[in-house]
CSV table of C-alpha atoms in Angstrom, one decimal:
chain,number,residue,atom,x,y,z
A,1,UNK,CA,-219.4,-56.2,-93.7
A,2,UNK,CA,-216.4,-58.7,-93.7
A,3,UNK,CA,-215.4,-57.4,-90.3
A,4,UNK,CA,-218.9,-57.8,-89.0
A,5,UNK,CA,-219.1,-61.4,-90.3
A,6,UNK,CA,-215.7,-62.2,-88.6
A,7,UNK,CA,-217.2,-61.0,-85.3
A,8,UNK,CA,-220.2,-63.1,-85.7
A,9,UNK,CA,-218.2,-66.2,-86.5
A,10,UNK,CA,-216.0,-65.5,-83.5
A,11,UNK,CA,-219.1,-65.4,-81.3
A,12,UNK,CA,-220.5,-68.6,-82.8
A,13,UNK,CA,-217.2,-70.4,-82.3
A,14,UNK,CA,-216.9,-69.0,-78.7
A,15,UNK,CA,-220.5,-70.2,-78.0
A,16,UNK,CA,-219.6,-73.6,-79.4
A,17,UNK,CA,-216.5,-73.9,-77.2
A,18,UNK,CA,-218.4,-72.8,-74.1
A,19,UNK,CA,-221.2,-75.4,-74.9
A,20,UNK,CA,-218.6,-78.2,-75.4
A,21,UNK,CA,-216.9,-77.3,-72.1
A,22,UNK,CA,-220.3,-77.2,-70.4
A,23,UNK,CA,-221.1,-80.6,-71.7
A,24,UNK,CA,-217.7,-82.2,-71.0
A,25,UNK,CA,-217.6,-85.0,-68.5
A,26,UNK,CA,-214.4,-86.3,-66.9
A,27,UNK,CA,-213.5,-90.0,-66.5
A,28,UNK,CA,-210.5,-91.8,-65.1
A,29,UNK,CA,-209.2,-95.0,-66.7
A,30,UNK,CA,-207.1,-97.1,-64.3
A,31,UNK,CA,-204.3,-99.5,-64.6
A,32,UNK,CA,-203.0,-102.0,-62.0
A,33,UNK,CA,-201.2,-105.3,-61.5
A,34,UNK,CA,-203.6,-107.6,-59.6
A,35,UNK,CA,-202.1,-110.4,-57.5
A,36,UNK,CA,-203.7,-113.3,-55.5
A,37,UNK,CA,-204.0,-111.2,-52.4
A,38,UNK,CA,-207.5,-109.5,-52.4
A,39,UNK,CA,-206.6,-107.1,-49.6
A,40,UNK,CA,-203.5,-105.7,-51.4
A,41,UNK,CA,-205.6,-105.3,-54.6
A,42,UNK,CA,-208.3,-103.5,-52.6
A,43,UNK,CA,-205.7,-101.1,-51.2
A,44,UNK,CA,-204.6,-100.3,-54.8
A,45,UNK,CA,-208.2,-99.8,-55.9
A,46,UNK,CA,-208.9,-97.5,-52.8
A,47,UNK,CA,-205.9,-95.3,-53.5
A,48,UNK,CA,-206.7,-95.0,-57.2
A,49,UNK,CA,-210.3,-94.0,-56.5
A,50,UNK,CA,-209.3,-91.4,-53.8
A,51,UNK,CA,-206.6,-89.8,-56.0
A,52,UNK,CA,-208.8,-89.8,-59.2
A,53,UNK,CA,-211.8,-88.4,-57.3
A,54,UNK,CA,-209.7,-85.3,-56.3
A,55,UNK,CA,-209.5,-84.4,-60.0
A,56,UNK,CA,-213.3,-84.1,-60.0
A,57,UNK,CA,-213.9,-87.1,-62.3
A,58,UNK,CA,-217.5,-88.4,-62.4
A,59,UNK,CA,-216.7,-92.0,-63.3
A,60,UNK,CA,-213.7,-94.3,-62.7
A,61,UNK,CA,-213.0,-97.4,-64.8
A,62,UNK,CA,-211.1,-100.4,-63.4
A,63,UNK,CA,-209.8,-103.4,-65.3
A,64,UNK,CA,-210.9,-107.0,-65.5
A,65,UNK,CA,-209.8,-109.0,-62.4
A,66,UNK,CA,-209.3,-105.9,-60.3
A,67,UNK,CA,-210.4,-108.1,-57.3
A,68,UNK,CA,-207.6,-110.7,-57.8
A,69,UNK,CA,-205.6,-112.9,-60.2
A,70,UNK,CA,-204.6,-116.4,-59.1
A,71,UNK,CA,-202.4,-118.8,-61.0
A,72,UNK,CA,-204.6,-121.9,-60.7
A,73,UNK,CA,-208.2,-122.9,-61.2
A,74,UNK,CA,-208.7,-124.1,-57.6
A,75,UNK,CA,-207.7,-120.8,-56.0
A,76,UNK,CA,-209.7,-118.8,-58.6
A,77,UNK,CA,-212.9,-120.6,-57.7
A,78,UNK,CA,-212.2,-120.7,-54.0
A,79,UNK,CA,-211.6,-116.9,-53.9
A,80,UNK,CA,-214.7,-115.9,-55.8
A,81,UNK,CA,-217.5,-114.1,-54.0
A,82,UNK,CA,-221.1,-113.4,-54.6
A,83,UNK,CA,-221.8,-110.0,-56.1
A,84,UNK,CA,-224.6,-109.0,-53.7
A,85,UNK,CA,-223.2,-110.2,-50.4
A,86,UNK,CA,-219.4,-110.4,-51.0
A,87,UNK,CA,-217.0,-108.3,-49.0
A,88,UNK,CA,-215.1,-107.0,-52.0
A,89,UNK,CA,-218.2,-105.5,-53.7
A,90,UNK,CA,-219.3,-104.1,-50.4
A,91,UNK,CA,-216.0,-102.3,-50.1
A,92,UNK,CA,-216.4,-100.9,-53.7
A,93,UNK,CA,-219.9,-99.6,-52.8
A,94,UNK,CA,-218.5,-97.8,-49.8
A,95,UNK,CA,-215.7,-96.2,-51.8
A,96,UNK,CA,-218.2,-95.0,-54.4
A,97,UNK,CA,-220.2,-93.3,-51.6
A,98,UNK,CA,-217.2,-91.8,-49.8
A,99,UNK,CA,-215.7,-90.4,-53.0
A,100,UNK,CA,-219.0,-89.4,-54.7
A,101,UNK,CA,-218.1,-91.2,-58.0
A,102,UNK,CA,-219.5,-93.9,-60.3
A,103,UNK,CA,-217.4,-97.0,-60.6
A,104,UNK,CA,-217.0,-99.5,-63.5
A,105,UNK,CA,-215.5,-102.6,-61.9
A,106,UNK,CA,-214.7,-104.8,-64.8
A,107,UNK,CA,-214.6,-108.6,-64.7
A,108,UNK,CA,-215.0,-109.5,-61.0
A,109,UNK,CA,-214.8,-113.2,-60.1
A,110,UNK,CA,-218.5,-113.9,-59.2
A,111,UNK,CA,-219.3,-117.1,-57.2
A,112,UNK,CA,-221.7,-119.3,-59.0
A,113,UNK,CA,-224.0,-120.8,-56.3
A,114,UNK,CA,-225.5,-123.3,-58.8
A,115,UNK,CA,-222.1,-124.6,-60.0
A,116,UNK,CA,-219.5,-124.8,-57.3
A,117,UNK,CA,-216.8,-125.6,-59.8
A,118,UNK,CA,-217.3,-122.5,-61.9
A,119,UNK,CA,-217.5,-118.7,-61.6
A,120,UNK,CA,-218.9,-115.9,-63.7
A,121,UNK,CA,-216.7,-113.1,-65.0
A,122,UNK,CA,-218.9,-110.1,-64.1
A,123,UNK,CA,-218.7,-106.4,-64.9
A,124,UNK,CA,-220.6,-104.3,-62.4
A,125,UNK,CA,-221.6,-100.6,-62.5
A,126,UNK,CA,-221.9,-98.9,-59.1
A,127,UNK,CA,-223.4,-95.4,-58.8
A,128,UNK,CA,-222.2,-92.6,-56.4
A,129,UNK,CA,-224.9,-93.7,-53.9
A,130,UNK,CA,-223.3,-97.2,-53.6
A,131,UNK,CA,-226.0,-98.9,-55.6
A,132,UNK,CA,-225.4,-101.6,-58.2
A,133,UNK,CA,-227.0,-100.1,-61.3
A,134,UNK,CA,-226.2,-102.9,-63.8
A,135,UNK,CA,-224.2,-106.1,-64.2
A,136,UNK,CA,-222.9,-107.9,-67.2
A,137,UNK,CA,-221.5,-111.4,-67.4
A,138,UNK,CA,-218.8,-111.9,-70.0
A,139,UNK,CA,-220.2,-113.5,-73.2
A,140,UNK,CA,-217.0,-114.6,-75.0
A,141,UNK,CA,-214.6,-116.7,-73.0
A,142,UNK,CA,-210.9,-116.6,-73.9
A,143,UNK,CA,-210.0,-120.2,-74.9
A,144,UNK,CA,-206.7,-120.6,-76.6
A,145,UNK,CA,-204.7,-123.9,-76.9
A,146,UNK,CA,-201.5,-124.2,-79.0
A,147,UNK,CA,-199.8,-127.5,-78.0
A,148,UNK,CA,-196.7,-127.0,-80.1
A,149,UNK,CA,-196.0,-123.7,-78.2
A,150,UNK,CA,-197.1,-125.2,-74.8
A,151,UNK,CA,-199.8,-122.5,-74.6
A,152,UNK,CA,-203.1,-123.3,-72.9
A,153,UNK,CA,-205.4,-120.5,-71.7
A,154,UNK,CA,-208.9,-121.7,-71.3
A,155,UNK,CA,-211.2,-119.4,-69.4
A,156,UNK,CA,-214.1,-122.0,-69.9
A,157,UNK,CA,-212.2,-124.4,-67.5
A,158,UNK,CA,-213.4,-122.3,-64.6
A,159,UNK,CA,-215.9,-119.8,-66.0
A,160,UNK,CA,-219.4,-119.9,-67.2
A,161,UNK,CA,-220.3,-117.6,-70.1
A,162,UNK,CA,-223.1,-115.0,-69.7
A,163,UNK,CA,-226.3,-115.3,-71.7
A,164,UNK,CA,-227.3,-111.6,-72.3
A,165,UNK,CA,-226.2,-108.4,-73.9
A,166,UNK,CA,-227.0,-105.7,-71.5
A,167,UNK,CA,-228.6,-102.5,-72.7
A,168,UNK,CA,-226.4,-99.4,-72.3
A,169,UNK,CA,-226.4,-97.9,-68.8
A,170,UNK,CA,-227.2,-94.2,-68.3
A,171,UNK,CA,-224.4,-92.6,-66.4
A,172,UNK,CA,-223.1,-89.1,-65.7
A,173,UNK,CA,-220.6,-89.5,-68.6
A,174,UNK,CA,-223.1,-90.9,-71.1
A,175,UNK,CA,-224.7,-94.2,-72.0
A,176,UNK,CA,-222.1,-96.9,-71.3
A,177,UNK,CA,-222.2,-100.2,-73.2
A,178,UNK,CA,-220.7,-103.0,-71.1
A,179,UNK,CA,-218.2,-105.7,-72.3
A,180,UNK,CA,-215.1,-107.4,-71.0
A,181,UNK,CA,-211.7,-107.9,-72.6
A,182,UNK,CA,-212.0,-110.7,-75.3
A,183,UNK,CA,-215.4,-109.3,-76.2
A,184,UNK,CA,-213.7,-106.5,-78.1
A,185,UNK,CA,-212.8,-109.1,-80.8
A,186,UNK,CA,-216.5,-109.5,-81.7
A,187,UNK,CA,-217.6,-106.3,-83.4
A,188,UNK,CA,-221.2,-107.3,-83.6
A,189,UNK,CA,-221.5,-106.9,-79.8
A,190,UNK,CA,-220.2,-103.3,-80.0
A,191,UNK,CA,-222.5,-102.5,-82.9
A,192,UNK,CA,-225.5,-103.9,-81.1
A,193,UNK,CA,-224.7,-101.7,-78.1
A,194,UNK,CA,-224.3,-98.7,-80.4
A,195,UNK,CA,-227.7,-99.4,-82.1
A,196,UNK,CA,-229.1,-99.3,-78.5
A,197,UNK,CA,-227.7,-95.8,-78.1
A,198,UNK,CA,-224.4,-96.5,-76.4
A,199,UNK,CA,-222.1,-93.4,-76.4
A,200,UNK,CA,-219.2,-95.0,-74.5
A,201,UNK,CA,-218.0,-98.6,-75.0
A,202,UNK,CA,-216.0,-100.0,-72.2
A,203,UNK,CA,-213.7,-103.1,-72.3
A,204,UNK,CA,-212.0,-103.7,-68.9
A,205,UNK,CA,-209.2,-106.1,-69.7
A,206,UNK,CA,-206.4,-108.3,-68.6
A,207,UNK,CA,-204.9,-108.7,-72.2
A,208,UNK,CA,-202.0,-111.1,-72.6
A,209,UNK,CA,-198.7,-109.4,-73.5
A,210,UNK,CA,-198.3,-111.1,-76.9
A,211,UNK,CA,-201.8,-110.4,-78.2
A,212,UNK,CA,-201.7,-106.9,-76.7
A,213,UNK,CA,-198.5,-106.0,-78.5
A,214,UNK,CA,-200.1,-107.2,-81.8
A,215,UNK,CA,-203.7,-106.1,-81.5
A,216,UNK,CA,-204.7,-103.9,-78.5
A,217,UNK,CA,-204.5,-100.4,-79.9
A,218,UNK,CA,-205.8,-101.5,-83.3
A,219,UNK,CA,-208.9,-103.3,-82.0
A,220,UNK,CA,-209.9,-100.6,-79.6
A,221,UNK,CA,-209.4,-97.8,-82.1
A,222,UNK,CA,-211.4,-99.8,-84.6
A,223,UNK,CA,-214.3,-100.3,-82.2
A,224,UNK,CA,-214.3,-96.5,-81.5
A,225,UNK,CA,-214.1,-95.5,-85.2
A,226,UNK,CA,-216.7,-97.9,-86.6
A,227,UNK,CA,-219.2,-97.2,-83.9
A,228,UNK,CA,-218.4,-93.5,-83.4
A,229,UNK,CA,-218.2,-94.0,-79.7
A,230,UNK,CA,-215.8,-93.2,-77.0
A,231,UNK,CA,-213.9,-96.4,-75.9
A,232,UNK,CA,-212.6,-96.8,-72.4
A,233,UNK,CA,-210.4,-99.8,-71.7
A,234,UNK,CA,-208.9,-100.1,-68.2
A,235,UNK,CA,-206.1,-102.6,-68.1
A,236,UNK,CA,-204.0,-105.0,-66.1
A,237,UNK,CA,-200.2,-104.7,-66.7
A,238,UNK,CA,-197.0,-106.5,-65.8
A,239,UNK,CA,-196.3,-109.8,-64.1
A,240,UNK,CA,-199.0,-111.1,-61.8
A,241,UNK,CA,-197.3,-114.4,-61.1
A,242,UNK,CA,-194.7,-116.6,-62.9
A,243,UNK,CA,-197.4,-117.8,-65.3
A,244,UNK,CA,-199.1,-114.6,-66.3
A,245,UNK,CA,-198.2,-111.2,-67.8
A,246,UNK,CA,-200.6,-108.5,-69.0
A,247,UNK,CA,-200.0,-105.9,-71.7
A,248,UNK,CA,-201.2,-102.7,-70.0
A,249,UNK,CA,-201.8,-99.5,-72.0
A,250,UNK,CA,-205.2,-98.7,-70.5
A,251,UNK,CA,-206.8,-96.4,-73.1
A,252,UNK,CA,-209.4,-93.8,-73.7
A,253,UNK,CA,-210.2,-93.4,-77.4
A,254,UNK,CA,-212.5,-90.7,-78.9
A,255,UNK,CA,-215.1,-91.4,-81.6
A,256,UNK,CA,-212.7,-90.4,-84.4
A,257,UNK,CA,-210.1,-92.9,-83.2
A,258,UNK,CA,-207.8,-90.5,-81.5
A,259,UNK,CA,-206.1,-91.8,-78.3
A,260,UNK,CA,-206.9,-89.4,-75.5
A,261,UNK,CA,-205.2,-91.3,-72.7
A,262,UNK,CA,-202.7,-94.1,-72.6
A,263,UNK,CA,-201.3,-95.5,-69.3
A,264,UNK,CA,-198.4,-97.2,-70.9
A,265,UNK,CA,-196.8,-99.8,-68.7
A,266,UNK,CA,-197.0,-98.0,-65.4
A,267,UNK,CA,-198.9,-99.4,-62.4
A,268,UNK,CA,-200.7,-98.5,-60.4
A,269,UNK,CA,-201.8,-95.4,-62.2
A,270,UNK,CA,-204.7,-93.7,-63.9
A,271,UNK,CA,-205.3,-91.1,-66.7
A,272,UNK,CA,-208.0,-88.6,-66.9
A,273,UNK,CA,-209.9,-87.9,-70.1
A,274,UNK,CA,-212.9,-85.8,-71.1
A,275,UNK,CA,-216.1,-87.0,-72.8
A,276,UNK,CA,-217.2,-84.0,-74.8
A,277,UNK,CA,-219.6,-83.2,-77.6
A,278,UNK,CA,-217.0,-84.7,-80.0
A,279,UNK,CA,-219.3,-87.7,-80.3
A,280,UNK,CA,-222.2,-85.5,-81.6
A,281,UNK,CA,-219.8,-83.8,-84.0
A,282,UNK,CA,-218.4,-87.0,-85.5
A,283,UNK,CA,-221.8,-88.6,-85.9
A,284,UNK,CA,-223.2,-85.5,-87.5
A,285,UNK,CA,-220.4,-85.1,-90.0
A,286,UNK,CA,-220.2,-88.7,-90.9
A,287,UNK,CA,-223.7,-90.2,-90.3
A,288,UNK,CA,-222.7,-93.9,-90.5
A,289,UNK,CA,-225.7,-95.2,-88.5
A,290,UNK,CA,-228.1,-93.4,-90.9
A,291,UNK,CA,-226.3,-95.1,-93.8
A,292,UNK,CA,-226.8,-98.6,-92.5
A,293,UNK,CA,-229.0,-100.9,-94.8
A,294,UNK,CA,-231.2,-102.9,-92.4
A,295,UNK,CA,-233.4,-103.9,-95.3
A,296,UNK,CA,-230.4,-105.8,-96.8
A,297,UNK,CA,-228.5,-106.8,-93.6
A,298,UNK,CA,-229.5,-106.4,-90.0
A,299,UNK,CA,-228.4,-107.2,-86.4
A,300,UNK,CA,-231.2,-108.4,-84.2
A,301,UNK,CA,-230.2,-108.9,-80.5
A,302,UNK,CA,-232.8,-111.0,-78.8
A,303,UNK,CA,-231.1,-112.0,-75.6
A,304,UNK,CA,-230.9,-108.6,-74.0
A,305,UNK,CA,-231.8,-107.3,-70.5
A,306,UNK,CA,-231.9,-103.8,-69.1
A,307,UNK,CA,-231.9,-104.5,-65.3
A,308,UNK,CA,-229.4,-106.3,-63.1
A,309,UNK,CA,-230.1,-110.0,-62.6
A,310,UNK,CA,-232.3,-110.8,-59.6
A,311,UNK,CA,-229.3,-112.3,-57.7
A,312,UNK,CA,-227.5,-108.9,-58.0
A,313,UNK,CA,-230.5,-106.8,-56.7
A,314,UNK,CA,-231.0,-105.7,-53.1
A,315,UNK,CA,-234.7,-106.4,-53.7
A,316,UNK,CA,-234.8,-109.4,-56.0
A,317,UNK,CA,-237.6,-110.0,-58.4
A,318,UNK,CA,-240.1,-112.8,-57.6
A,319,UNK,CA,-239.2,-116.3,-58.8
A,320,UNK,CA,-242.2,-116.4,-61.1
A,321,UNK,CA,-243.5,-113.8,-63.5
A,322,UNK,CA,-246.6,-112.0,-62.2
A,323,UNK,CA,-248.8,-113.0,-65.2
A,324,UNK,CA,-251.9,-114.0,-63.4
A,325,UNK,CA,-254.0,-110.9,-62.5
A,326,UNK,CA,-256.6,-111.6,-59.8
A,327,UNK,CA,-260.0,-110.0,-60.1
A,328,UNK,CA,-263.4,-110.9,-58.9
A,329,UNK,CA,-265.7,-111.9,-61.7
A,330,UNK,CA,-265.4,-114.0,-64.9
A,331,UNK,CA,-262.1,-114.8,-66.5
A,332,UNK,CA,-260.7,-116.1,-69.8
A,333,UNK,CA,-258.0,-118.7,-70.2
A,334,UNK,CA,-255.1,-117.5,-72.4
A,335,UNK,CA,-252.6,-120.3,-72.5
A,336,UNK,CA,-251.1,-120.5,-69.0
A,337,UNK,CA,-252.4,-117.0,-68.2
A,338,UNK,CA,-255.8,-115.9,-66.7
A,339,UNK,CA,-257.4,-112.8,-68.2
A,340,UNK,CA,-260.0,-111.0,-66.1
A,341,UNK,CA,-263.1,-110.2,-68.2
A,342,UNK,CA,-262.8,-106.6,-66.9
A,343,UNK,CA,-259.6,-106.3,-69.0
A,344,UNK,CA,-261.4,-107.4,-72.2
A,345,UNK,CA,-262.6,-104.6,-74.5
A,346,UNK,CA,-263.7,-106.5,-77.6
A,347,UNK,CA,-265.7,-109.8,-78.0
A,348,UNK,CA,-267.1,-111.6,-80.9
A,349,UNK,CA,-268.4,-115.2,-81.0
A,350,UNK,CA,-265.0,-116.6,-81.7
A,351,UNK,CA,-262.4,-113.9,-80.8
A,352,UNK,CA,-261.7,-111.4,-78.0
A,353,UNK,CA,-259.2,-108.6,-77.4
A,354,UNK,CA,-257.7,-107.4,-74.1
A,355,UNK,CA,-255.3,-104.9,-72.7
A,356,UNK,CA,-251.7,-105.9,-71.9
A,357,UNK,CA,-250.0,-106.5,-68.6
A,358,UNK,CA,-246.7,-104.9,-70.0
A,359,UNK,CA,-246.8,-102.7,-73.0
A,360,UNK,CA,-244.0,-102.3,-75.6
A,361,UNK,CA,-245.7,-99.1,-76.8
A,362,UNK,CA,-248.6,-97.2,-75.4
A,363,UNK,CA,-251.8,-99.0,-76.5
A,364,UNK,CA,-250.1,-102.4,-77.0
A,365,UNK,CA,-253.0,-104.8,-76.9
A,366,UNK,CA,-253.6,-108.5,-77.8
A,367,UNK,CA,-256.2,-110.3,-80.0
A,368,UNK,CA,-256.7,-114.0,-79.5
A,369,UNK,CA,-259.2,-116.7,-80.5
A,370,UNK,CA,-261.5,-117.8,-77.6
A,371,UNK,CA,-260.6,-121.4,-78.2
A,372,UNK,CA,-257.0,-122.2,-77.2
A,373,UNK,CA,-255.6,-122.8,-80.7
A,374,UNK,CA,-251.8,-122.8,-80.5
A,375,UNK,CA,-250.9,-121.9,-84.0
A,376,UNK,CA,-252.3,-120.0,-86.9
A,377,UNK,CA,-252.7,-123.3,-88.8
A,378,UNK,CA,-254.9,-124.7,-85.9
A,379,UNK,CA,-257.7,-122.2,-86.6
A,380,UNK,CA,-260.8,-123.4,-88.4
A,381,UNK,CA,-261.9,-121.3,-91.4
A,382,UNK,CA,-264.6,-119.6,-89.4
A,383,UNK,CA,-262.2,-118.8,-86.6
A,384,UNK,CA,-259.6,-117.5,-89.0
A,385,UNK,CA,-262.1,-115.2,-90.7
A,386,UNK,CA,-263.4,-113.9,-87.4
A,387,UNK,CA,-259.8,-113.5,-85.9
A,388,UNK,CA,-258.5,-111.4,-88.8
A,389,UNK,CA,-261.7,-109.3,-88.8
A,390,UNK,CA,-261.1,-108.6,-85.1
A,391,UNK,CA,-257.5,-107.6,-85.8
A,392,UNK,CA,-258.6,-105.0,-88.3
A,393,UNK,CA,-261.3,-103.6,-85.9
A,394,UNK,CA,-258.9,-103.4,-83.0
A,395,UNK,CA,-256.1,-101.8,-85.1
A,396,UNK,CA,-258.5,-99.1,-86.3
A,397,UNK,CA,-259.6,-98.6,-82.7
A,398,UNK,CA,-256.0,-98.3,-81.3
A,399,UNK,CA,-254.9,-95.9,-84.0
A,400,UNK,CA,-257.8,-93.6,-83.3
A,401,UNK,CA,-257.3,-93.7,-79.6
A,402,UNK,CA,-253.6,-93.0,-79.8
A,403,UNK,CA,-253.6,-90.6,-82.7
A,404,UNK,CA,-251.4,-92.9,-84.7
A,405,UNK,CA,-251.3,-93.5,-88.5
A,406,UNK,CA,-249.4,-96.8,-88.3
A,407,UNK,CA,-249.3,-100.0,-86.3
A,408,UNK,CA,-247.0,-102.9,-85.8
A,409,UNK,CA,-249.2,-106.0,-86.2
A,410,UNK,CA,-247.4,-109.2,-85.5
A,411,UNK,CA,-247.9,-112.8,-84.6
A,412,UNK,CA,-245.1,-114.9,-83.1
A,413,UNK,CA,-246.4,-118.2,-84.6
A,414,UNK,CA,-244.5,-121.0,-82.8
A,415,UNK,CA,-241.7,-121.2,-80.2
A,416,UNK,CA,-238.9,-120.6,-82.7
A,417,UNK,CA,-240.6,-117.3,-83.6
A,418,UNK,CA,-240.6,-116.2,-80.0
A,419,UNK,CA,-244.1,-117.5,-78.9
A,420,UNK,CA,-244.1,-118.1,-75.2
A,421,UNK,CA,-247.8,-118.4,-74.5
A,422,UNK,CA,-249.1,-121.5,-76.2
A,423,UNK,CA,-252.2,-119.8,-77.4
A,424,UNK,CA,-252.3,-117.9,-80.8
A,425,UNK,CA,-252.4,-114.2,-80.4
A,426,UNK,CA,-251.7,-111.1,-82.4
A,427,UNK,CA,-249.8,-108.1,-80.9
A,428,UNK,CA,-251.2,-104.7,-82.0
A,429,UNK,CA,-248.9,-101.8,-81.2
A,430,UNK,CA,-249.7,-98.2,-82.3
A,431,UNK,CA,-246.6,-96.6,-83.8
A,432,UNK,CA,-245.4,-93.0,-84.1
A,433,UNK,CA,-242.4,-91.5,-85.8
A,434,UNK,CA,-239.3,-91.7,-83.7
A,435,UNK,CA,-240.7,-94.0,-81.0
A,436,UNK,CA,-237.6,-96.3,-81.6
A,437,UNK,CA,-234.2,-95.1,-82.7
A,438,UNK,CA,-234.4,-97.8,-85.4
A,439,UNK,CA,-237.8,-99.0,-86.4
A,440,UNK,CA,-237.1,-102.7,-86.1
A,441,UNK,CA,-235.9,-102.4,-82.5
A,442,UNK,CA,-239.5,-102.8,-81.5
A,443,UNK,CA,-239.0,-106.6,-82.1
A,444,UNK,CA,-236.2,-106.5,-79.6
A,445,UNK,CA,-238.5,-104.9,-77.0
A,446,UNK,CA,-241.2,-107.4,-77.9
A,447,UNK,CA,-238.7,-110.3,-77.3
A,448,UNK,CA,-237.7,-108.9,-73.9
A,449,UNK,CA,-241.4,-108.5,-73.1
A,450,UNK,CA,-242.2,-112.1,-73.9
A,451,UNK,CA,-239.1,-113.5,-72.1
A,452,UNK,CA,-240.0,-111.9,-68.7
A,453,UNK,CA,-239.0,-113.9,-65.7
A,454,UNK,CA,-236.9,-113.4,-62.5
A,455,UNK,CA,-233.7,-114.1,-64.5
A,456,UNK,CA,-234.8,-112.0,-67.5
A,457,UNK,CA,-236.3,-108.9,-66.0
A,458,UNK,CA,-238.5,-106.7,-68.2
A,459,UNK,CA,-241.0,-103.9,-67.5
A,460,UNK,CA,-242.9,-104.5,-64.3
A,461,UNK,CA,-246.6,-105.6,-64.5
A,462,UNK,CA,-249.2,-102.9,-64.6
A,463,UNK,CA,-251.7,-102.2,-61.9
A,464,UNK,CA,-255.0,-104.0,-62.4
A,465,UNK,CA,-256.9,-100.7,-61.8
A,466,UNK,CA,-255.1,-99.1,-64.7
A,467,UNK,CA,-255.8,-102.1,-67.0
A,468,UNK,CA,-259.5,-102.1,-66.1
A,469,UNK,CA,-259.7,-98.3,-66.7
A,470,UNK,CA,-258.0,-98.7,-70.1
A,471,UNK,CA,-260.3,-101.5,-71.1
A,472,UNK,CA,-263.4,-99.5,-70.1
A,473,UNK,CA,-262.3,-96.6,-72.1
A,474,UNK,CA,-261.6,-98.8,-75.2
A,475,UNK,CA,-265.0,-100.4,-74.9
A,476,UNK,CA,-266.7,-97.0,-74.8
A,477,UNK,CA,-264.6,-95.7,-77.8
A,478,UNK,CA,-265.3,-98.8,-79.8
A,479,UNK,CA,-269.0,-98.5,-79.1
A,480,UNK,CA,-268.9,-94.9,-80.3
A,481,UNK,CA,-267.1,-95.9,-83.5
A,482,UNK,CA,-269.7,-98.6,-84.2
A,483,UNK,CA,-272.5,-96.1,-83.6
A,484,UNK,CA,-270.9,-93.6,-86.0
A,485,UNK,CA,-270.5,-96.4,-88.6
A,486,UNK,CA,-274.2,-97.4,-88.2
A,487,UNK,CA,-275.3,-93.7,-88.5
A,488,UNK,CA,-273.3,-93.2,-91.7
A,489,UNK,CA,-274.8,-96.3,-93.3
A,490,UNK,CA,-278.4,-95.1,-92.7
């Protein structure tokens, strides 16, 4: 029996090893010494991509300022290029196609057309088809001034900070959470990305030598351990000019904090590492995320986007949100929005309910007073009674239609609560177990839904035909429910 058990265990272990190898994904983390000459830097990037691609890596990570490093503000701003039309990014796209790899190009100097004296520090992800999949503008700018040591490094002198966390990007090596260099010192950013299902956190960097010597390995291993994620940090190294020296040691760290690759102080160079099922193993054996106490403390991220900015898209979004749905026939005024009567499925004397242009969950509908009352407090007693009666009726309807036993029922009462339409309304969203990795993330999705614009992309608007069909179905179902209720009362 003992011998039989040993054979079984061997088979199980062999199966696990085969599974892990099958699921393994190879990345290359790169290190270089950028200078002010963009052509020379591009030659380095080209050679690194071509060499790494020969090792069958699926994604290659480059450091912050892989396009160039100048020693003065004037040249930095002058040398910056637009992401969409710049020659540097165009070359990166071609390299991705030629070598059939995904690229993480961290911290490019992006020209700011609206402010000629500033740039953005922008991290872009390019897929193996040469398409920009996602962009992230650095949130935390490195500003340090120590007069007694004659130290002054102020990124804000020439750079504008970003305004969004970017939802993790689905790539061949896992869901990648985007950050840049100094961002690693703000653990809440990494944790927010992990809550949003990041598996790999990436910090392309040009870390100063002094701070790198003190903190580089510690910070990156900490981010990996506390979030149970792989961490990939491509790095600049060495002397770029007489004023600037970078630390190097581009790293890949696994979710247990083990350093899988370290480029030391060599340049240009790269190291290959594998992303395996180690992440699943670590998270299963120590379920930290399950042990979080969101009822006591929480981390809500409201300024998030999940698509590139319109100025980074080949087909930019329209300048204005497509909120007005045209349809022949009567309409209802809902704040600054026009609602076709064909999209309304419930009416009473003082209240109505209608289907949604963009839904956070299937069956996400709205209830509003007919009169354009802005706030809950603005309702008359009769309106309030009718409004909340309608909310109960509509909630029962939506749970029946969608086979749900729960609903998120929420009012964003005032601008500081997230209200963007100046007309009181209640969101009713049918809920099912597991529809969000963490239950309260529905409020993040609702925030993105309400902040839709060309600069804050969200889900695209639905087709009018689909909305009309849903409203017609809901009207019929509601009538059936009311008929059943009347029958039961007789």
